[in-house]
PDB file of C-alpha atoms in Angstrom:
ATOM      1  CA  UNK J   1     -24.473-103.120-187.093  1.00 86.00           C
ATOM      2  CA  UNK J   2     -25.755-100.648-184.676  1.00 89.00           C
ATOM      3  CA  UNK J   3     -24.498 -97.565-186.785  1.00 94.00           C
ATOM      4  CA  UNK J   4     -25.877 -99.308-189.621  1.00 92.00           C
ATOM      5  CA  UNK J   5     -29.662 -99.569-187.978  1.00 94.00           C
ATOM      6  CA  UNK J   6     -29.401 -96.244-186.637  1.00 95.00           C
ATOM      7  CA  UNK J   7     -28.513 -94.872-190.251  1.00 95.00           C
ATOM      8  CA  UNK J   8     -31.628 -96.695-191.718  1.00 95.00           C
ATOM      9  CA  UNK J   9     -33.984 -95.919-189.269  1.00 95.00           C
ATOM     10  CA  UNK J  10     -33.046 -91.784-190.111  1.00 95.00           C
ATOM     11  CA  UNK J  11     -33.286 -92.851-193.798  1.00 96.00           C
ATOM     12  CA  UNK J  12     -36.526 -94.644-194.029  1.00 96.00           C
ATOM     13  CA  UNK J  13     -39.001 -92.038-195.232  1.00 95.00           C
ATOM     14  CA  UNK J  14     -36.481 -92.192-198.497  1.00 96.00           C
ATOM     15  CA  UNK J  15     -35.931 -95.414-198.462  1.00 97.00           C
ATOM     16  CA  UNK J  16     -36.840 -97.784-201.685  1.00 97.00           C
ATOM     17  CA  UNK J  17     -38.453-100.779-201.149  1.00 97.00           C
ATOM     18  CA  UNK J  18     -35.424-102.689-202.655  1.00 97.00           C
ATOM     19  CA  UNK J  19     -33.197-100.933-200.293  1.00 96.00           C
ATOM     20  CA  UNK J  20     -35.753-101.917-197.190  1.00 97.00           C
ATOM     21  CA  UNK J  21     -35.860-105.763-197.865  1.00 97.00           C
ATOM     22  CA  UNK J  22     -31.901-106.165-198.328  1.00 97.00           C
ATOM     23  CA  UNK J  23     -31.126-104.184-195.263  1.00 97.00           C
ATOM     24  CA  UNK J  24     -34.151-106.632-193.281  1.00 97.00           C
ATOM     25  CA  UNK J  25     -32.557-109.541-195.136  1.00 96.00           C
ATOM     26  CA  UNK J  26     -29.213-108.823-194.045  1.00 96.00           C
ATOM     27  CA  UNK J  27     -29.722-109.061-190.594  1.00 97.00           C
ATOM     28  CA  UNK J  28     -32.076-111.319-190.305  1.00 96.00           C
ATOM     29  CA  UNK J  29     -29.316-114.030-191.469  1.00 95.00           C
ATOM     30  CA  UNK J  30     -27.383-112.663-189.320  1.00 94.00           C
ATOM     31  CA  UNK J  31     -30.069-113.062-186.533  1.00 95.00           C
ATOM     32  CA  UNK J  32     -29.420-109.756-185.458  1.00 95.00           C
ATOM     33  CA  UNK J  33     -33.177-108.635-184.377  1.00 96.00           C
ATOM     34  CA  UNK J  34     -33.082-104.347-184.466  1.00 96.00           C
ATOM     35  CA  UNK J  35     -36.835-103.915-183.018  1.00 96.00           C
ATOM     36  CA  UNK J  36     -36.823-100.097-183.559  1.00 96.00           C
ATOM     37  CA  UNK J  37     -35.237-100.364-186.594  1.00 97.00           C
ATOM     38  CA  UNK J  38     -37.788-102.975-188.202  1.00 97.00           C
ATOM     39  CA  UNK J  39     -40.488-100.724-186.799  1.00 97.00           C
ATOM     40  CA  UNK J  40     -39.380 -97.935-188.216  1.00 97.00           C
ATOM     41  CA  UNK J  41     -39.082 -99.593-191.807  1.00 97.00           C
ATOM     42  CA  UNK J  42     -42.281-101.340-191.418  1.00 97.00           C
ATOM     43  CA  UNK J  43     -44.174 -97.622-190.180  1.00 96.00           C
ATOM     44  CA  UNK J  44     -42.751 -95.664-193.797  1.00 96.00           C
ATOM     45  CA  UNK J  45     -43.941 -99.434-195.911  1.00 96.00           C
ATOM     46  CA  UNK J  46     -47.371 -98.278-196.665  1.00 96.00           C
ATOM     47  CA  UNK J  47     -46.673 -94.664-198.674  1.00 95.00           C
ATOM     48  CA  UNK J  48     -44.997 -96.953-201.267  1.00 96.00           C
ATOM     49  CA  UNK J  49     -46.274-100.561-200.914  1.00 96.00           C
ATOM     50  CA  UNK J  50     -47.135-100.693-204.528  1.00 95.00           C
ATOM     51  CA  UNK J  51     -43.671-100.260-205.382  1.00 97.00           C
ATOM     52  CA  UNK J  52     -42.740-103.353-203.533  1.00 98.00           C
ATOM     53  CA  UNK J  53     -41.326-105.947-206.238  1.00 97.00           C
ATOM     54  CA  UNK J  54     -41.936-109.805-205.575  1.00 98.00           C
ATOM     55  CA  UNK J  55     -38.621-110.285-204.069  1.00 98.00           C
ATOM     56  CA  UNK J  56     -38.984-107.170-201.988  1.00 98.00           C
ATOM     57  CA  UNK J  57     -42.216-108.332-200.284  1.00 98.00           C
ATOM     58  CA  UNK J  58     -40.398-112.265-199.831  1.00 98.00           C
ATOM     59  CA  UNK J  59     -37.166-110.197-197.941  1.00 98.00           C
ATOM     60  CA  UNK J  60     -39.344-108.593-196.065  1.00 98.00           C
ATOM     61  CA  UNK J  61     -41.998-110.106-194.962  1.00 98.00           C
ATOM     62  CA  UNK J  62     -39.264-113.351-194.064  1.00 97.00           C
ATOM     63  CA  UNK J  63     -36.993-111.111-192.179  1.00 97.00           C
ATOM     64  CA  UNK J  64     -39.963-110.449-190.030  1.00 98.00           C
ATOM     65  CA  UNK J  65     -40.207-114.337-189.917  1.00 97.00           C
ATOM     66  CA  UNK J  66     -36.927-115.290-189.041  1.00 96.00           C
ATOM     67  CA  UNK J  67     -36.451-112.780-186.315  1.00 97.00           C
ATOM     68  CA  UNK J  68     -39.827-113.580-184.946  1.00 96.00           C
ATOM     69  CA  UNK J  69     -41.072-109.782-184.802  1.00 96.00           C
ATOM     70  CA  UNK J  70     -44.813-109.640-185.213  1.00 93.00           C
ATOM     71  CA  UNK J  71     -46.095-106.904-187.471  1.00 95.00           C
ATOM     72  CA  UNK J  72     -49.893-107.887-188.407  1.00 95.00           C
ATOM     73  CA  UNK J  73     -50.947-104.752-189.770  1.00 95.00           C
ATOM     74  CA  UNK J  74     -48.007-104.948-192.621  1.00 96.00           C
ATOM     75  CA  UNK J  75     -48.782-108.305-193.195  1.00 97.00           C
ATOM     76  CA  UNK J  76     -52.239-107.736-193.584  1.00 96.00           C
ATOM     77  CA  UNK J  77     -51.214-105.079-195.896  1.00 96.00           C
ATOM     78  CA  UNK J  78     -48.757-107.249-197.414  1.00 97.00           C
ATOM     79  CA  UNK J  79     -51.235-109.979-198.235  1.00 97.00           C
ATOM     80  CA  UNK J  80     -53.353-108.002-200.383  1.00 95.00           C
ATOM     81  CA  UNK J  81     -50.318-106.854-202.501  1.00 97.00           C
ATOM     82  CA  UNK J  82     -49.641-110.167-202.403  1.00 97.00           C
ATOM     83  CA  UNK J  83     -52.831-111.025-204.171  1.00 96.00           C
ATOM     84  CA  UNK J  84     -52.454-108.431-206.724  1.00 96.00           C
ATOM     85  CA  UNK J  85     -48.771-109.558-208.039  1.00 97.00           C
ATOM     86  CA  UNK J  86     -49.352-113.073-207.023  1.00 97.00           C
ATOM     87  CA  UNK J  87     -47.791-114.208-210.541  1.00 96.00           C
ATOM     88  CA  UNK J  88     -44.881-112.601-210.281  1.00 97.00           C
ATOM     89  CA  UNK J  89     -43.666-114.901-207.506  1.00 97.00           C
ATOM     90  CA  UNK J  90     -41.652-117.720-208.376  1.00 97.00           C
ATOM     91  CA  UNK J  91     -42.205-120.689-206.742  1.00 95.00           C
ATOM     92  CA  UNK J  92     -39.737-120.636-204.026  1.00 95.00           C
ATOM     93  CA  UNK J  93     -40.723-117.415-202.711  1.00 97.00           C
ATOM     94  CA  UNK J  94     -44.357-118.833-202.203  1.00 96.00           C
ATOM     95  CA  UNK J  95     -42.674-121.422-200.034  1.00 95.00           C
ATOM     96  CA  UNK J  96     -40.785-118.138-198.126  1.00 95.00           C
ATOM     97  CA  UNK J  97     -44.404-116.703-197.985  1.00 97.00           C
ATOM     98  CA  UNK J  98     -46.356-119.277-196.648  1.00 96.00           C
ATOM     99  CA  UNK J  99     -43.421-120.190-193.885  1.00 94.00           C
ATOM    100  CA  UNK J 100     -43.065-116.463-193.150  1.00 96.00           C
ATOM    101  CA  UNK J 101     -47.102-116.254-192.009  1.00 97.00           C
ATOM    102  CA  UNK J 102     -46.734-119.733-190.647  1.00 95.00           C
ATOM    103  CA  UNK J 103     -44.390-118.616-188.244  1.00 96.00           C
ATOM    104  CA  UNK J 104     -45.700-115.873-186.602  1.00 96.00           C
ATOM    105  CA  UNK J 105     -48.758-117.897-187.029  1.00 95.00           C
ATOM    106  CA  UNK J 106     -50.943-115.446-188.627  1.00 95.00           C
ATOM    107  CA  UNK J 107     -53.986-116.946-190.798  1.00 93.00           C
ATOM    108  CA  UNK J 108     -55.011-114.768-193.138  1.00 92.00           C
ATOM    109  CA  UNK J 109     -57.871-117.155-194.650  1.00 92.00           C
ATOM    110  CA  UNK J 110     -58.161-115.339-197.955  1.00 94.00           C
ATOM    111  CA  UNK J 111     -54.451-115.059-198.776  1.00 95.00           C
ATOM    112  CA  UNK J 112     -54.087-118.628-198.213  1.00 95.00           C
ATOM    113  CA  UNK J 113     -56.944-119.819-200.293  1.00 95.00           C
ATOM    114  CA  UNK J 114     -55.194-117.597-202.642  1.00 96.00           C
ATOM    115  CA  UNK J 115     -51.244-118.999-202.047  1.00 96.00           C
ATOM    116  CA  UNK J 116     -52.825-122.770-202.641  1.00 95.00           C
ATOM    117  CA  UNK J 117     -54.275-122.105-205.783  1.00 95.00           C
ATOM    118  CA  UNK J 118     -50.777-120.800-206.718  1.00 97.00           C
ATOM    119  CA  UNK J 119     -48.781-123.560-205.473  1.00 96.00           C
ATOM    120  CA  UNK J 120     -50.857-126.409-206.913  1.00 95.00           C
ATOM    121  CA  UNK J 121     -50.058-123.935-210.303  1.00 96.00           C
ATOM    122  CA  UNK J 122     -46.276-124.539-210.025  1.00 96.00           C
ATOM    123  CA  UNK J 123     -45.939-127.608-207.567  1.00 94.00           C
ATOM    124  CA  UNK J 124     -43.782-129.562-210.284  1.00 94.00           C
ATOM    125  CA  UNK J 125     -41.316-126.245-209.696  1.00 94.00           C
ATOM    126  CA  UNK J 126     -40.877-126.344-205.617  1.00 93.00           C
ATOM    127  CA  UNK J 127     -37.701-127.569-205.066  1.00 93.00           C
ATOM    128  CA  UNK J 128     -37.498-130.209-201.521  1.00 92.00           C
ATOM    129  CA  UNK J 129     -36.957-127.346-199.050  1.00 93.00           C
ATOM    130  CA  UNK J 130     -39.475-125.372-200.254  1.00 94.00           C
ATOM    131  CA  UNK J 131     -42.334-128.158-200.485  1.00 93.00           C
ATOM    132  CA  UNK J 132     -41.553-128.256-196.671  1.00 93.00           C
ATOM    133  CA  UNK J 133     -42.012-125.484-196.034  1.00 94.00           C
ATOM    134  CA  UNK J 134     -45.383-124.927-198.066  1.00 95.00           C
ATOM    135  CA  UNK J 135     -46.831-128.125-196.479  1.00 92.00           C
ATOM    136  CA  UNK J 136     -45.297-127.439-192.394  1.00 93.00           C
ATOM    137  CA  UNK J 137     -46.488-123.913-193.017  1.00 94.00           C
ATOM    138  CA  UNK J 138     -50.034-124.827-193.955  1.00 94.00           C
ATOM    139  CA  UNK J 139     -49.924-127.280-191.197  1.00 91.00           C
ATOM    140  CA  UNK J 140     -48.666-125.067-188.853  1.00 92.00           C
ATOM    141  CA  UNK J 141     -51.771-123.138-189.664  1.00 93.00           C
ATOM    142  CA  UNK J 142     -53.867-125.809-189.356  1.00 90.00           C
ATOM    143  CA  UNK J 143     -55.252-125.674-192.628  1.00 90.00           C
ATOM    144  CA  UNK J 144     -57.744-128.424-193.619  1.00 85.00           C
ATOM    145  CA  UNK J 145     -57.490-129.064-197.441  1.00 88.00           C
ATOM    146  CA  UNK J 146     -57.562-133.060-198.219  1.00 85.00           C
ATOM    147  CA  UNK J 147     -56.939-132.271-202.403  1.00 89.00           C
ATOM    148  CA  UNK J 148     -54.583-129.771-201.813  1.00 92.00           C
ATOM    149  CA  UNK J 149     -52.229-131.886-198.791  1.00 89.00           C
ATOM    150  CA  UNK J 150     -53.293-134.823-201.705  1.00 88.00           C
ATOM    151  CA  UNK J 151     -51.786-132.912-204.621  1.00 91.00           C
ATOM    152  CA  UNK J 152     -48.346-131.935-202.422  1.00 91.00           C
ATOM    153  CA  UNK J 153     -48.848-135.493-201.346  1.00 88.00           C
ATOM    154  CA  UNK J 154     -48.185-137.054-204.955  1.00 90.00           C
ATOM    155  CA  UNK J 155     -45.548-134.435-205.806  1.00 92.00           C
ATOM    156  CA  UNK J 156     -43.674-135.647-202.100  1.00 89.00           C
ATOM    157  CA  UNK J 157     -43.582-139.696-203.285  1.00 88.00           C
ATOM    158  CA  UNK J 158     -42.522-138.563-206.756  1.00 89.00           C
ATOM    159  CA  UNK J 159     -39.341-136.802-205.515  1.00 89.00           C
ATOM    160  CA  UNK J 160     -38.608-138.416-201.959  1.00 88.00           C
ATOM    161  CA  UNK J 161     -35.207-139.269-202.990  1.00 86.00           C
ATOM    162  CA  UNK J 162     -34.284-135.430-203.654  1.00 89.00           C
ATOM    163  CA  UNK J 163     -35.158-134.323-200.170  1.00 86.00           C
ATOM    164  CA  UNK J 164     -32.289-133.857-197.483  1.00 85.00           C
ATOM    165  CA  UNK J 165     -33.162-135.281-193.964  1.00 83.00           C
ATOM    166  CA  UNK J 166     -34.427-132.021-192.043  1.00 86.00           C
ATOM    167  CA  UNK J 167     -37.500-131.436-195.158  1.00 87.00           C
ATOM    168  CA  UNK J 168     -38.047-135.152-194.792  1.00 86.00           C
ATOM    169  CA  UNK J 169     -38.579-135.155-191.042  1.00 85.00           C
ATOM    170  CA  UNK J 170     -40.892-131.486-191.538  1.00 88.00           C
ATOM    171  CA  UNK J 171     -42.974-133.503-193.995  1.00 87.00           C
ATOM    172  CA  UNK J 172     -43.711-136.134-191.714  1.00 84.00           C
ATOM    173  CA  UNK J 173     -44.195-134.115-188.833  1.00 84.00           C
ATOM    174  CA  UNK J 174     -46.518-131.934-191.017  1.00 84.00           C
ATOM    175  CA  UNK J 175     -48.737-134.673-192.200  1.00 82.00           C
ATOM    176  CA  UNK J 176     -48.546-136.700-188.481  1.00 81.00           C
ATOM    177  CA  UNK J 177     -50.116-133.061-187.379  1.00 80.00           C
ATOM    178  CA  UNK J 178     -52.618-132.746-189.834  1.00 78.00           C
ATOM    179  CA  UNK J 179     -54.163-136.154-189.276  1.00 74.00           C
ATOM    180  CA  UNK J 180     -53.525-136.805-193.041  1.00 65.00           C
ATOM    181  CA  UNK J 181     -53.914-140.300-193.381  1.00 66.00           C
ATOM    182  CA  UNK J 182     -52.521-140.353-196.812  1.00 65.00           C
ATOM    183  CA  UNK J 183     -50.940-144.276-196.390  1.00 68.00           C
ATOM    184  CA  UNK J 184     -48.920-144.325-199.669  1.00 73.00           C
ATOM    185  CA  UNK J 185     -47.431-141.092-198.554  1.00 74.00           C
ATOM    186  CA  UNK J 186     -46.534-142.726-195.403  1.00 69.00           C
ATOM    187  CA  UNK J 187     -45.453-145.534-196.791  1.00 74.00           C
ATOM    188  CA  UNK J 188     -43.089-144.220-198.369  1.00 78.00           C
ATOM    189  CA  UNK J 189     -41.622-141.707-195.908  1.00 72.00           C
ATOM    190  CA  UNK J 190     -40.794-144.460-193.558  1.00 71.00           C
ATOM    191  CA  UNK J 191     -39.107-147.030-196.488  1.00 75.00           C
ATOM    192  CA  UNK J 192     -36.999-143.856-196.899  1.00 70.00           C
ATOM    193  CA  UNK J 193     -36.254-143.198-193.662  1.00 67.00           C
ATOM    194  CA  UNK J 194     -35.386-146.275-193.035  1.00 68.00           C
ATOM    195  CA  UNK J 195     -32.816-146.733-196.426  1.00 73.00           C
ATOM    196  CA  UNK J 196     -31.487-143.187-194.875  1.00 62.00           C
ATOM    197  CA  UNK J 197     -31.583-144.248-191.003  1.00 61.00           C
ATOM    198  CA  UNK J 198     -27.601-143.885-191.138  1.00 63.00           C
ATOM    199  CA  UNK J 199     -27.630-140.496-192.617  1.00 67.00           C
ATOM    200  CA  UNK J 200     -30.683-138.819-190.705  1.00 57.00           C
ATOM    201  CA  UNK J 201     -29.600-136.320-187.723  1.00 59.00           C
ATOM    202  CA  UNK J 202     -31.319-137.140-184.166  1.00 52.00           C
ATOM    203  CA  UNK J 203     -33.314-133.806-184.495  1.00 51.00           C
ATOM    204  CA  UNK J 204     -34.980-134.977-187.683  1.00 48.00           C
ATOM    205  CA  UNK J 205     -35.424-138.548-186.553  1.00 47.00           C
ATOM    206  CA  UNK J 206     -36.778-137.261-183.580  1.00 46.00           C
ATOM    207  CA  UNK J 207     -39.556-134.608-185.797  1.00 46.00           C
TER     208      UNK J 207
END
């Protein structure tokens, strides 16, 4: 993997966006955190950030997340490209977005006014994992919006039964952090927690 970041980093003037994000991507499942490297992707981003596709921006931008390497001048740069193709994300790469900014804990005020618009939009279309991560990222942000945590709220209840332990425990954690006192909501976590007691790991019981 060395060779492979040394061999970027010497390619990244000509490097295509699409060709950026994969390599990122790649190794930031593999958790293998190149600092020079990503620097050195992120430095030759700007010259062609408008030809950064949807999915291009969501590798990126999540590599960044996962590795936890701060970068807040291509995020701000990010966010307004973000703004301008906003439609062209589907709705589980809003959930990347919003947990990628979440995590290095970066508010950008306008880009989130912007992503919750958007995700009340296609709500019906966020699968479990990426609810939870929309409604712990906004949370993690501290975000204080009772119609839109109301909204994700209602969508939550409707599909409690789809979501896997871990998302279950981040909603309730999310919500507990918030101060949302949304009872049905709560009402219903715990009834499912409880039918899933046997199934739920210590980590998310403990969330």
């Amino acid at each position: 993997w060395r060779a492979i970041a040394a061999r970027s980093m010497q390619l990244a003037p000509s490097m295509q966006p699409t060709d950026m994000s994969i390599v990122l991507f790649a190794f930031a499942r593999l958790r293998l955190r190149d600092r020079d490297m990503m620097m050195r992707l992120a430095e030759a981003t700007p010259a062609i950030l408008g030809q950064f596709r949807a999915v291009d921006i969501t590798f990126f931008l999540a590599a960044f997340a996962r590795l936890d390497v701060q970068h807040k001048v291509i995020f701000n740069l990010f966010a307004r490209e973000i703004a301008r193709k906003l439609h062209d994300f589907t709705a589980a790469q809003l959930g990347e977005l919003v947990y990628a900014y979440a995590r290095l804990g970066l508010k950008h005020a306008l880009l989130l006014d912007i992503l919750k618009k958007r995700v009340i939009e296609v709500v019906k279309a966020l699968k479990p994992w990426h609810l939870a991560m929309v409604v712990n990222g906004f949370a993690r942000l501290g975000v204080q919006d009772e119609r839109f945590f109301t909204v994700l709220a209602a969508e939550i209840c409707r599909r409690i039964s789809e979501f896997p332990g871990r998302p279950l425990a981040l909603v309730a954690n999310a919500y507990a952090r918030l101060g949302v006192r949304n009872r049905f909501l709560l009402e219903v976590l715990g009834d499912e927690a409880f039918r899933r007691r046997g199934e739920l790991e210590p980590q998310a019981v403990a969330l």
